[in-house]
Amino acid sequence: MGEIPAAGSGPGGDARLSAWVHGAVQGVGFRWWTRSRALELGLTGYARNAPDGRVHVVAEGSRAACLRLLEMLRSGDTAGRVTLVVESWEPARGDMSVFEER
């Protein structure tokens, strides 16, 4: 699993989280649930269904908020049933202005 980038992001700095969510996560309101949580946290990005049944979540904002979203994705309290979340991190790009379902 990826490490949170240090360059350009201090403890309160911005980061970009990419999370591949495995399980029963399509057709159960999971993308809507993820969008709602991301908006509550002030994140931008998207949640998109993948052809293989996973959902790809890309979230950008404060490192703390991205970590909180990742915790929520792994919490067991999501829509659907998450069995695994594989994350990677990179510096924030600043190329998204909203969080959307795709």
Short mmCIF file of C-alpha atoms in Angstrom, two decimals:
data_model
loop_
_atom_site.label_atom_id
_atom_site.label_comp_id
_atom_site.label_asym_id
_atom_site.label_seq_id
_atom_site.Cartn_x
_atom_site.Cartn_y
_atom_site.Cartn_z
CA MET A 1 0.00 0.00 0.00
CA GLY A 2 1.25 3.45 -0.84
CA GLU A 3 2.74 5.94 1.52
CA ILE A 4 1.42 9.42 1.98
CA PRO A 5 3.67 11.84 0.10
CA ALA A 6 5.86 14.08 2.21
CA ALA A 7 6.85 16.53 -0.51
CA GLY A 8 4.60 19.54 -0.64
CA SER A 9 2.32 18.32 2.11
CA GLY A 10 3.00 18.83 5.78
CA PRO A 11 0.73 17.50 8.50
CA GLY A 12 -2.12 19.70 7.27
CA GLY A 13 -1.10 19.75 3.61
CA ASP A 14 -2.98 18.45 0.59
CA ALA A 15 -2.75 14.95 -0.84
CA ARG A 16 -4.42 12.80 -3.49
CA LEU A 17 -5.81 9.41 -2.47
CA SER A 18 -6.54 6.72 -5.03
CA ALA A 19 -8.48 3.80 -3.53
CA TRP A 20 -9.66 0.65 -5.31
CA VAL A 21 -12.61 -0.71 -3.33
CA HIS A 22 -13.39 -4.43 -3.67
CA GLY A 23 -16.55 -6.26 -2.62
CA ALA A 24 -20.26 -5.89 -3.30
CA VAL A 25 -19.97 -2.17 -4.08
CA GLN A 26 -21.83 -1.66 -7.36
CA GLY A 27 -25.57 -1.14 -7.63
CA VAL A 28 -25.94 -0.62 -3.86
CA GLY A 29 -25.54 3.15 -3.46
CA PHE A 30 -21.84 2.93 -2.66
CA ARG A 31 -20.75 5.76 -4.98
CA TRP A 32 -23.49 8.02 -3.59
CA TRP A 33 -22.44 7.13 -0.01
CA THR A 34 -18.80 7.85 -0.84
CA ARG A 35 -19.66 11.18 -2.47
CA SER A 36 -21.69 12.22 0.60
CA ARG A 37 -18.81 11.41 2.97
CA ALA A 38 -16.26 13.15 0.72
CA LEU A 39 -18.38 16.30 0.54
CA GLU A 40 -18.76 16.30 4.34
CA LEU A 41 -14.95 16.21 4.54
CA GLY A 42 -14.46 18.98 1.97
CA LEU A 43 -12.79 16.72 -0.59
CA THR A 44 -12.87 16.88 -4.38
CA GLY A 45 -12.63 13.91 -6.75
CA TYR A 46 -14.85 11.08 -7.89
CA ALA A 47 -16.12 7.54 -7.33
CA ARG A 48 -16.34 5.49 -10.54
CA ASN A 49 -17.50 1.92 -11.23
CA ALA A 50 -14.87 -0.28 -12.83
CA PRO A 51 -15.81 -3.04 -15.31
CA ASP A 52 -14.50 -5.73 -12.93
CA GLY A 53 -16.93 -4.84 -10.11
CA ARG A 54 -14.63 -2.61 -8.07
CA VAL A 55 -15.15 1.09 -7.41
CA HIS A 56 -12.27 3.49 -7.97
CA VAL A 57 -12.28 6.42 -5.55
CA VAL A 58 -10.00 9.39 -6.17
CA ALA A 59 -10.11 12.05 -3.46
CA GLU A 60 -8.08 15.18 -3.04
CA GLY A 61 -7.85 17.66 -0.21
CA SER A 62 -6.24 17.83 3.19
CA ARG A 63 -4.22 14.79 4.10
CA ALA A 64 -6.24 14.42 7.30
CA ALA A 65 -9.56 14.44 5.40
CA CYS A 66 -8.27 11.89 2.87
CA LEU A 67 -7.16 9.63 5.73
CA ARG A 68 -10.58 9.97 7.34
CA LEU A 69 -12.31 9.01 4.08
CA LEU A 70 -10.03 5.98 3.81
CA GLU A 71 -10.97 4.98 7.37
CA MET A 72 -14.65 5.33 6.46
CA LEU A 73 -14.22 3.18 3.34
CA ARG A 74 -12.73 0.44 5.55
CA SER A 75 -15.17 0.89 8.45
CA GLY A 76 -17.80 -1.67 7.54
CA ASP A 77 -20.43 1.08 7.70
CA THR A 78 -20.56 1.74 3.95
CA ALA A 79 -23.34 1.07 1.49
CA GLY A 80 -22.78 -2.43 0.12
CA ARG A 81 -20.08 -4.71 1.50
CA VAL A 82 -16.41 -3.78 1.27
CA THR A 83 -13.94 -6.66 1.43
CA LEU A 84 -10.69 -4.85 0.59
CA VAL A 85 -9.45 -1.32 -0.06
CA VAL A 86 -6.12 -0.88 -1.85
CA GLU A 87 -4.82 2.66 -1.65
CA SER A 88 -2.04 4.70 -3.17
CA TRP A 89 -1.01 8.29 -2.51
CA GLU A 90 0.50 11.12 -4.47
CA PRO A 91 0.77 14.90 -4.13
CA ALA A 92 -2.41 16.86 -4.78
CA ARG A 93 -2.80 18.03 -8.38
CA GLY A 94 -5.55 20.60 -7.84
CA ASP A 95 -7.33 19.59 -11.06
CA MET A 96 -10.78 18.78 -9.59
CA SER A 97 -13.30 21.25 -8.21
CA VAL A 98 -16.13 18.95 -7.03
CA PHE A 99 -16.65 15.36 -5.89
CA GLU A 100 -18.82 13.43 -8.31
CA GLU A 101 -20.18 10.02 -9.12
CA ARG A 102 -18.97 8.81 -12.50
#
